[in-house]
Amino acid sequence: MSGQDNTAIPETSASSAQNKSNGNGICFIAEHKDGKLEDSSLLLAAEARSIADNLDEDVAALIIGHGIRDLAQGFRPYGVDKAFVFEDKLLETYSPEFYVDVMSQLIGPNKPSVILFATSPLSNDLAPRLAARLKVGLVSRYTQMEKDSEGKLLVHRHIHGGKARVTLTPLKKPMIASVDPQMLTLQKAREAKDTQIIEPPIRLSPRLSTTRVTDFIKADPCAVCVSEAEVVIGVGKGLGCAENLNAVDELARIIGGSIGGSRRATDEHWIVDERRIGLTGKTITPTLYLVCGISGAFHHTLSIKGSKLILSINTDKNAPITKMADLAIVGDMHAIIPELTRQLREIMKPTT
Amino acid sequence: MRIGVCVKQILDPTIVKFNIVTGQLDNVRYIMDPVDEVAVSEAIKQRDKHGGEVVAISLGPSKAEEVLKTCLKMGADEAIHLCDESFNTLDSYSTSIVIARFLSKNRYDLILCGKESTDEGNGFLGAGIAEELNLPLVTSTTRIDVFTDTNSATVRRRVKGGDREVVETSLPAVFTVDSVLSSPLYPPLRTILAGLKKSITILDAQALGIDLASIEPALASLGISQPKPRLKKTATMDSSLSAQERMKLLMSGGVQQKKSSAIEKPPREAAAEIIQFLIDNRIIVRQ
Ligand SMILES: Cc1cc2nc3c(=O)[nH]c(=O)nc-3n(C[C@H](O)[C@H](O)[C@H](O)COP(=O)(O)OP(=O)(O)OC[C@H]3O[C@@H](n4cnc5c(N)ncnc54)[C@H](O)[C@@H]3O)c2cc1C
């Protein structure tokens, strides 16, 4: 191993000086939707800047798609030096074959040290393909990227379900890495930069595409399995009786949530077994988990850690769930839920 | 139809522990990666429907033969163990190349593997194989319909929030499977007994005709350590940020939310509090 490391160090450090001049040291993939940059892309720009400062390299964005030429300006506050931009009508909808081809052409022979992705359904599909195309390493969901005392690039990530951490170092350039945008900070750069736009000539061959998207099936957010839902409403012993589920159901419909619950709720047959969350049930990773009348026993909370936000409603202010919650409401779910539904009806339309 | 399915032996992540004193893993129990079990179940169902054979392939130390035995008991026709001292330290890139070299020796209509392994979760293997063999790739599949008459398949793949994308592809192709693809298989006793009689083919680097020196590894592992708590990065609120940016910062988790003690208010105010939280975090938008 050490032999390989030794060959890697001079290569990385020698070329970083070079990269500084040709300007594609740390590269990141900008995701966008409906002609706007995704928030995750701004976070990623800030992350790329902070890594680049650490390694003394430049930052370049890669923006591809259709109708995206002006997006690069959005990166100005984050100190992005360059943006490689490629537009084509063929890229209007996501085609992994086209995207990988364009990206590898844009990256070209000036290999950056790192290419960053923010984890998303798109990048989960694309990052491995790009790594395979470039015959380089992939580090999915890294937790930290740093330089050691000798200037070697180190990446850490969790393995064995978070029970251990592995430290890796790239032997080839570029290293492809993805990071959970939830962990990133939207920090403005020390100096804003006029991002220089570069549009290299690229040829797209329409016969590249070997797969074809023929349809899209939109899920009913209330019916979808709790393990895939973006909003989950959990009910427990505090529900009291099956009839009380009606009020929860109304709330679920208005915010587009899928109802699940604790083992107590399934044991009482208030909800079906398939909707149990916990050690003997499903693992959930929603954007919002609204927990009503569930105490937060270990067997339950084990499977809710991937929730981005946890909001609890519980009569007991000492229930373990309140300590985990981003917002903990102490109160009676039977009074709060109908009130919440009523107020929501007045003000909102669902985003998803 | 010939179906290749990649399987991996992993440490049971629910019980394994990192020992701070020895720097090693304790409570080690070897299991077949659950997502690969899904892939094998699907491979067998496809074979039972269309005919052909299922070839289970595992690259790993000699212990990994256990998962191949399981595959045979589930009903796989052949089991291939890619086992060589020099394979023990392969990175995921090199692993995909070795498996692809094996697969290239035969025609496979379908190659299945888990979308990401449960122990490492890197998600590279399927892409690595597809690229090396120059085959179409569909990731995170939740349903596979094969049409042998046209040598094609229609598959569904998982996207956000339970949505599915429907993709058509010609065969042969590589599909990475999502754990919802196939329900567990309960093979009849007859299949289990037949599986016990089958043997595993062991192939080392020489038998595969692979010169490992010709495969350049992409990453070197410098070892494992105790996981640092996965703290969200914290930053002081940057006063130069606009209100909108500050909100983004908050919703991104960039600033750690103050764990203010639980809020106890009458239902009306409590509900209003919740709504403000939902708006701040962009779960809902005000009309
Ligand atoms: C081997 C094993 C496996 C298990 N697997 C699972 C599993 O997969 N999933 C799982 O969930 N559990 C599992 N359990 C059970 C688990 O240990 C807990 O017993 C269970 O999660 C408790 O469910 P609960 O929170 O609904 O009920 P309780 O612990 O009784 O909590 C009810 C909560 O509701 C609150 N409450 C009461 N009335 C109201 C009201 N009007 N408004 C608001 N709040 C109210 C109370 O303050 C209390 O906090 C398992 C247990 C074992 C031994």
mmCIF file with all atom_site columns, N, CA and C in Angstrom, chain A residues 255-297:
data_model
loop_
_atom_site.group_PDB
_atom_site.id
_atom_site.type_symbol
_atom_site.label_atom_id
_atom_site.label_alt_id
_atom_site.label_comp_id
_atom_site.label_asym_id
_atom_site.label_entity_id
_atom_site.label_seq_id
_atom_site.pdbx_PDB_ins_code
_atom_site.Cartn_x
_atom_site.Cartn_y
_atom_site.Cartn_z
_atom_site.occupancy
_atom_site.B_iso_or_equiv
_atom_site.pdbx_formal_charge
_atom_site.auth_seq_id
_atom_site.auth_comp_id
_atom_site.auth_asym_id
_atom_site.auth_atom_id
_atom_site.pdbx_PDB_model_num
ATOM 1   N N  . ILE A 1 255 ? -50.829 17.452 3.753  1.00 0.00 ? 255 ILE A N  1
ATOM 2   C CA . ILE A 1 255 ? -49.395 17.704 3.564  1.00 0.00 ? 255 ILE A CA 1
ATOM 3   C C  . ILE A 1 255 ? -48.715 16.632 2.708  1.00 0.00 ? 255 ILE A C  1
ATOM 4   N N  . GLY A 1 256 ? -49.475 15.707 2.188  1.00 0.00 ? 256 GLY A N  1
ATOM 5   C CA . GLY A 1 256 ? -48.882 14.674 1.336  1.00 0.00 ? 256 GLY A CA 1
ATOM 6   C C  . GLY A 1 256 ? -47.970 13.752 2.116  1.00 0.00 ? 256 GLY A C  1
ATOM 7   N N  . GLY A 1 257 ? -48.488 13.216 3.209  1.00 0.00 ? 257 GLY A N  1
ATOM 8   C CA . GLY A 1 257 ? -47.681 12.341 4.063  1.00 0.00 ? 257 GLY A CA 1
ATOM 9   C C  . GLY A 1 257 ? -48.162 10.902 4.027  1.00 0.00 ? 257 GLY A C  1
ATOM 10  N N  . SER A 1 258 ? -47.250 10.002 4.322  1.00 0.00 ? 258 SER A N  1
ATOM 11  C CA . SER A 1 258 ? -47.566 8.581  4.393  1.00 0.00 ? 258 SER A CA 1
ATOM 12  C C  . SER A 1 258 ? -47.589 8.190  5.869  1.00 0.00 ? 258 SER A C  1
ATOM 13  N N  . ILE A 1 259 ? -48.659 7.502  6.288  1.00 0.00 ? 259 ILE A N  1
ATOM 14  C CA . ILE A 1 259 ? -48.802 7.183  7.710  1.00 0.00 ? 259 ILE A CA 1
ATOM 15  C C  . ILE A 1 259 ? -48.115 5.871  8.057  1.00 0.00 ? 259 ILE A C  1
ATOM 16  N N  . GLY A 1 260 ? -47.306 5.930  9.110  1.00 0.00 ? 260 GLY A N  1
ATOM 17  C CA . GLY A 1 260 ? -46.675 4.732  9.659  1.00 0.00 ? 260 GLY A CA 1
ATOM 18  C C  . GLY A 1 260 ? -46.839 4.770  11.157 1.00 0.00 ? 260 GLY A C  1
ATOM 19  N N  . GLY A 1 261 ? -46.160 3.871  11.862 1.00 0.00 ? 261 GLY A N  1
ATOM 20  C CA . GLY A 1 261 ? -46.305 3.943  13.300 1.00 0.00 ? 261 GLY A CA 1
ATOM 21  C C  . GLY A 1 261 ? -45.419 2.989  14.063 1.00 0.00 ? 261 GLY A C  1
ATOM 22  N N  . SER A 1 262 ? -45.605 3.022  15.374 1.00 0.00 ? 262 SER A N  1
ATOM 23  C CA . SER A 1 262 ? -44.803 2.190  16.267 1.00 0.00 ? 262 SER A CA 1
ATOM 24  C C  . SER A 1 262 ? -45.389 0.778  16.312 1.00 0.00 ? 262 SER A C  1
ATOM 25  N N  . ARG A 1 263 ? -44.669 -0.085 17.001 1.00 0.00 ? 263 ARG A N  1
ATOM 26  C CA . ARG A 1 263 ? -45.166 -1.443 17.135 1.00 0.00 ? 263 ARG A CA 1
ATOM 27  C C  . ARG A 1 263 ? -46.473 -1.486 17.914 1.00 0.00 ? 263 ARG A C  1
ATOM 28  N N  . ARG A 1 264 ? -46.600 -0.563 18.855 1.00 0.00 ? 264 ARG A N  1
ATOM 29  C CA . ARG A 1 264 ? -47.861 -0.527 19.597 1.00 0.00 ? 264 ARG A CA 1
ATOM 30  C C  . ARG A 1 264 ? -49.026 -0.268 18.650 1.00 0.00 ? 264 ARG A C  1
ATOM 31  N N  . ALA A 1 265 ? -48.807 0.632  17.699 1.00 0.00 ? 265 ALA A N  1
ATOM 32  C CA . ALA A 1 265 ? -49.878 0.982  16.755 1.00 0.00 ? 265 ALA A CA 1
ATOM 33  C C  . ALA A 1 265 ? -50.212 -0.192 15.827 1.00 0.00 ? 265 ALA A C  1
ATOM 34  N N  . THR A 1 266 ? -49.199 -0.992 15.473 1.00 0.00 ? 266 THR A N  1
ATOM 35  C CA . THR A 1 266 ? -49.507 -2.146 14.610 1.00 0.00 ? 266 THR A CA 1
ATOM 36  C C  . THR A 1 266 ? -50.093 -3.284 15.435 1.00 0.00 ? 266 THR A C  1
ATOM 37  N N  . ASP A 1 267 ? -49.605 -3.440 16.676 1.00 0.00 ? 267 ASP A N  1
ATOM 38  C CA . ASP A 1 267 ? -50.150 -4.493 17.541 1.00 0.00 ? 267 ASP A CA 1
ATOM 39  C C  . ASP A 1 267 ? -51.643 -4.275 17.798 1.00 0.00 ? 267 ASP A C  1
ATOM 40  N N  . GLU A 1 268 ? -52.024 -2.995 17.882 1.00 0.00 ? 268 GLU A N  1
ATOM 41  C CA . GLU A 1 268 ? -53.430 -2.672 18.117 1.00 0.00 ? 268 GLU A CA 1
ATOM 42  C C  . GLU A 1 268 ? -54.254 -2.723 16.828 1.00 0.00 ? 268 GLU A C  1
ATOM 43  N N  . HIS A 1 269 ? -53.594 -3.006 15.716 1.00 0.00 ? 269 HIS A N  1
ATOM 44  C CA . HIS A 1 269 ? -54.224 -3.037 14.386 1.00 0.00 ? 269 HIS A CA 1
ATOM 45  C C  . HIS A 1 269 ? -54.817 -1.700 13.971 1.00 0.00 ? 269 HIS A C  1
ATOM 46  N N  . TRP A 1 270 ? -54.224 -0.627 14.502 1.00 0.00 ? 270 TRP A N  1
ATOM 47  C CA . TRP A 1 270 ? -54.664 0.693  14.028 1.00 0.00 ? 270 TRP A CA 1
ATOM 48  C C  . TRP A 1 270 ? -54.094 0.947  12.641 1.00 0.00 ? 270 TRP A C  1
ATOM 49  N N  . ILE A 1 271 ? -52.894 0.446  12.419 1.00 0.00 ? 271 ILE A N  1
ATOM 50  C CA . ILE A 1 271 ? -52.305 0.525  11.077 1.00 0.00 ? 271 ILE A CA 1
ATOM 51  C C  . ILE A 1 271 ? -51.765 -0.862 10.713 1.00 0.00 ? 271 ILE A C  1
ATOM 52  N N  . VAL A 1 272 ? -51.579 -1.077 9.407  1.00 0.00 ? 272 VAL A N  1
ATOM 53  C CA . VAL A 1 272 ? -51.139 -2.409 8.967  1.00 0.00 ? 272 VAL A CA 1
ATOM 54  C C  . VAL A 1 272 ? -49.660 -2.628 9.287  1.00 0.00 ? 272 VAL A C  1
ATOM 55  N N  . ASP A 1 273 ? -49.287 -3.895 9.422  1.00 0.00 ? 273 ASP A N  1
ATOM 56  C CA . ASP A 1 273 ? -47.913 -4.255 9.781  1.00 0.00 ? 273 ASP A CA 1
ATOM 57  C C  . ASP A 1 273 ? -46.878 -3.667 8.819  1.00 0.00 ? 273 ASP A C  1
ATOM 58  N N  . GLU A 1 274 ? -47.240 -3.581 7.538  1.00 0.00 ? 274 GLU A N  1
ATOM 59  C CA . GLU A 1 274 ? -46.288 -3.067 6.537  1.00 0.00 ? 274 GLU A CA 1
ATOM 60  C C  . GLU A 1 274 ? -45.894 -1.620 6.827  1.00 0.00 ? 274 GLU A C  1
ATOM 61  N N  . ARG A 1 275 ? -46.683 -0.976 7.677  1.00 0.00 ? 275 ARG A N  1
ATOM 62  C CA . ARG A 1 275 ? -46.395 0.422  7.965  1.00 0.00 ? 275 ARG A CA 1
ATOM 63  C C  . ARG A 1 275 ? -45.710 0.614  9.316  1.00 0.00 ? 275 ARG A C  1
ATOM 64  N N  . ARG A 1 276 ? -45.256 -0.470 9.898  1.00 0.00 ? 276 ARG A N  1
ATOM 65  C CA . ARG A 1 276 ? -44.529 -0.345 11.156 1.00 0.00 ? 276 ARG A CA 1
ATOM 66  C C  . ARG A 1 276 ? -43.118 0.187  10.883 1.00 0.00 ? 276 ARG A C  1
ATOM 67  N N  . ILE A 1 277 ? -42.700 1.112  11.731 1.00 0.00 ? 277 ILE A N  1
ATOM 68  C CA . ILE A 1 277 ? -41.357 1.694  11.611 1.00 0.00 ? 277 ILE A CA 1
ATOM 69  C C  . ILE A 1 277 ? -40.534 1.206  12.794 1.00 0.00 ? 277 ILE A C  1
ATOM 70  N N  . GLY A 1 278 ? -39.340 0.719  12.517 1.00 0.00 ? 278 GLY A N  1
ATOM 71  C CA . GLY A 1 278 ? -38.485 0.289  13.615 1.00 0.00 ? 278 GLY A CA 1
ATOM 72  C C  . GLY A 1 278 ? -37.733 -0.975 13.294 1.00 0.00 ? 278 GLY A C  1
ATOM 73  N N  . LEU A 1 279 ? -37.113 -1.507 14.320 1.00 0.00 ? 279 LEU A N  1
ATOM 74  C CA . LEU A 1 279 ? -36.263 -2.686 14.166 1.00 0.00 ? 279 LEU A CA 1
ATOM 75  C C  . LEU A 1 279 ? -36.981 -3.822 13.445 1.00 0.00 ? 279 LEU A C  1
ATOM 76  N N  . THR A 1 280 ? -38.233 -4.051 13.804 1.00 0.00 ? 280 THR A N  1
ATOM 77  C CA . THR A 1 280 ? -38.974 -5.148 13.187 1.00 0.00 ? 280 THR A CA 1
ATOM 78  C C  . THR A 1 280 ? -39.891 -4.623 12.070 1.00 0.00 ? 280 THR A C  1
ATOM 79  N N  . GLY A 1 281 ? -39.610 -3.426 11.622 1.00 0.00 ? 281 GLY A N  1
ATOM 80  C CA . GLY A 1 281 ? -40.414 -2.837 10.553 1.00 0.00 ? 281 GLY A CA 1
ATOM 81  C C  . GLY A 1 281 ? -39.540 -2.128 9.542  1.00 0.00 ? 281 GLY A C  1
ATOM 82  N N  . LYS A 1 282 ? -40.045 -1.022 9.041  1.00 0.00 ? 282 LYS A N  1
ATOM 83  C CA . LYS A 1 282 ? -39.344 -0.305 7.973  1.00 0.00 ? 282 LYS A CA 1
ATOM 84  C C  . LYS A 1 282 ? -38.354 0.727  8.520  1.00 0.00 ? 282 LYS A C  1
ATOM 85  N N  . THR A 1 283 ? -37.375 1.030  7.707  1.00 0.00 ? 283 THR A N  1
ATOM 86  C CA . THR A 1 283 ? -36.459 2.131  7.983  1.00 0.00 ? 283 THR A CA 1
ATOM 87  C C  . THR A 1 283 ? -36.896 3.296  7.112  1.00 0.00 ? 283 THR A C  1
ATOM 88  N N  . ILE A 1 284 ? -36.961 4.476  7.691  1.00 0.00 ? 284 ILE A N  1
ATOM 89  C CA . ILE A 1 284 ? -37.443 5.607  6.906  1.00 0.00 ? 284 ILE A CA 1
ATOM 90  C C  . ILE A 1 284 ? -36.354 6.673  6.738  1.00 0.00 ? 284 ILE A C  1
ATOM 91  N N  . THR A 1 285 ? -36.406 7.402  5.652  1.00 0.00 ? 285 THR A N  1
ATOM 92  C CA . THR A 1 285 ? -35.446 8.487  5.394  1.00 0.00 ? 285 THR A CA 1
ATOM 93  C C  . THR A 1 285 ? -36.170 9.703  4.789  1.00 0.00 ? 285 THR A C  1
ATOM 94  N N  . PRO A 1 286 ? -37.237 10.140 5.420  1.00 0.00 ? 286 PRO A N  1
ATOM 95  C CA . PRO A 1 286 ? -38.019 11.233 4.819  1.00 0.00 ? 286 PRO A CA 1
ATOM 96  C C  . PRO A 1 286 ? -37.371 12.598 5.040  1.00 0.00 ? 286 PRO A C  1
ATOM 97  N N  . THR A 1 287 ? -37.895 13.596 4.380  1.00 0.00 ? 287 THR A N  1
ATOM 98  C CA . THR A 1 287 ? -37.497 14.963 4.667  1.00 0.00 ? 287 THR A CA 1
ATOM 99  C C  . THR A 1 287 ? -38.088 15.372 6.014  1.00 0.00 ? 287 THR A C  1
ATOM 100 N N  . LEU A 1 288 ? -39.326 14.964 6.253  1.00 0.00 ? 288 LEU A N  1
ATOM 101 C CA . LEU A 1 288 ? -39.979 15.283 7.527  1.00 0.00 ? 288 LEU A CA 1
ATOM 102 C C  . LEU A 1 288 ? -40.609 14.037 8.139  1.00 0.00 ? 288 LEU A C  1
ATOM 103 N N  . TYR A 1 289 ? -40.298 13.812 9.402  1.00 0.00 ? 289 TYR A N  1
ATOM 104 C CA . TYR A 1 289 ? -40.997 12.772 10.154 1.00 0.00 ? 289 TYR A CA 1
ATOM 105 C C  . TYR A 1 289 ? -41.761 13.465 11.274 1.00 0.00 ? 289 TYR A C  1
ATOM 106 N N  . LEU A 1 290 ? -43.072 13.408 11.180 1.00 0.00 ? 290 LEU A N  1
ATOM 107 C CA . LEU A 1 290 ? -43.936 13.992 12.199 1.00 0.00 ? 290 LEU A CA 1
ATOM 108 C C  . LEU A 1 290 ? -44.385 12.855 13.110 1.00 0.00 ? 290 LEU A C  1
ATOM 109 N N  . VAL A 1 291 ? -43.900 12.874 14.345 1.00 0.00 ? 291 VAL A N  1
ATOM 110 C CA . VAL A 1 291 ? -44.104 11.754 15.272 1.00 0.00 ? 291 VAL A CA 1
ATOM 111 C C  . VAL A 1 291 ? -45.170 12.112 16.292 1.00 0.00 ? 291 VAL A C  1
ATOM 112 N N  . CYS A 1 292 ? -46.294 11.410 16.269 1.00 0.00 ? 292 CYS A N  1
ATOM 113 C CA . CYS A 1 292 ? -47.401 11.753 17.165 1.00 0.00 ? 292 CYS A CA 1
ATOM 114 C C  . CYS A 1 292 ? -47.699 10.616 18.145 1.00 0.00 ? 292 CYS A C  1
ATOM 115 N N  . GLY A 1 293 ? -47.557 10.892 19.416 1.00 0.00 ? 293 GLY A N  1
ATOM 116 C CA . GLY A 1 293 ? -47.917 9.896  20.422 1.00 0.00 ? 293 GLY A CA 1
ATOM 117 C C  . GLY A 1 293 ? -47.041 8.664  20.400 1.00 0.00 ? 293 GLY A C  1
ATOM 118 N N  . ILE A 1 294 ? -45.778 8.863  20.068 1.00 0.00 ? 294 ILE A N  1
ATOM 119 C CA . ILE A 1 294 ? -44.784 7.780  20.108 1.00 0.00 ? 294 ILE A CA 1
ATOM 120 C C  . ILE A 1 294 ? -43.707 8.217  21.095 1.00 0.00 ? 294 ILE A C  1
ATOM 121 N N  . SER A 1 295 ? -43.349 7.312  22.027 1.00 0.00 ? 295 SER A N  1
ATOM 122 C CA . SER A 1 295 ? -42.413 7.715  23.080 1.00 0.00 ? 295 SER A CA 1
ATOM 123 C C  . SER A 1 295 ? -40.981 7.847  22.574 1.00 0.00 ? 295 SER A C  1
ATOM 124 N N  . GLY A 1 296 ? -40.631 7.036  21.578 1.00 0.00 ? 296 GLY A N  1
ATOM 125 C CA . GLY A 1 296 ? -39.263 7.109  21.065 1.00 0.00 ? 296 GLY A CA 1
ATOM 126 C C  . GLY A 1 296 ? -38.364 6.042  21.655 1.00 0.00 ? 296 GLY A C  1
ATOM 127 N N  . ALA A 1 297 ? -38.911 4.819  21.786 1.00 0.00 ? 297 ALA A N  1
ATOM 128 C CA . ALA A 1 297 ? -38.110 3.692  22.273 1.00 0.00 ? 297 ALA A CA 1
ATOM 129 C C  . ALA A 1 297 ? -37.007 3.387  21.255 1.00 0.00 ? 297 ALA A C  1
#
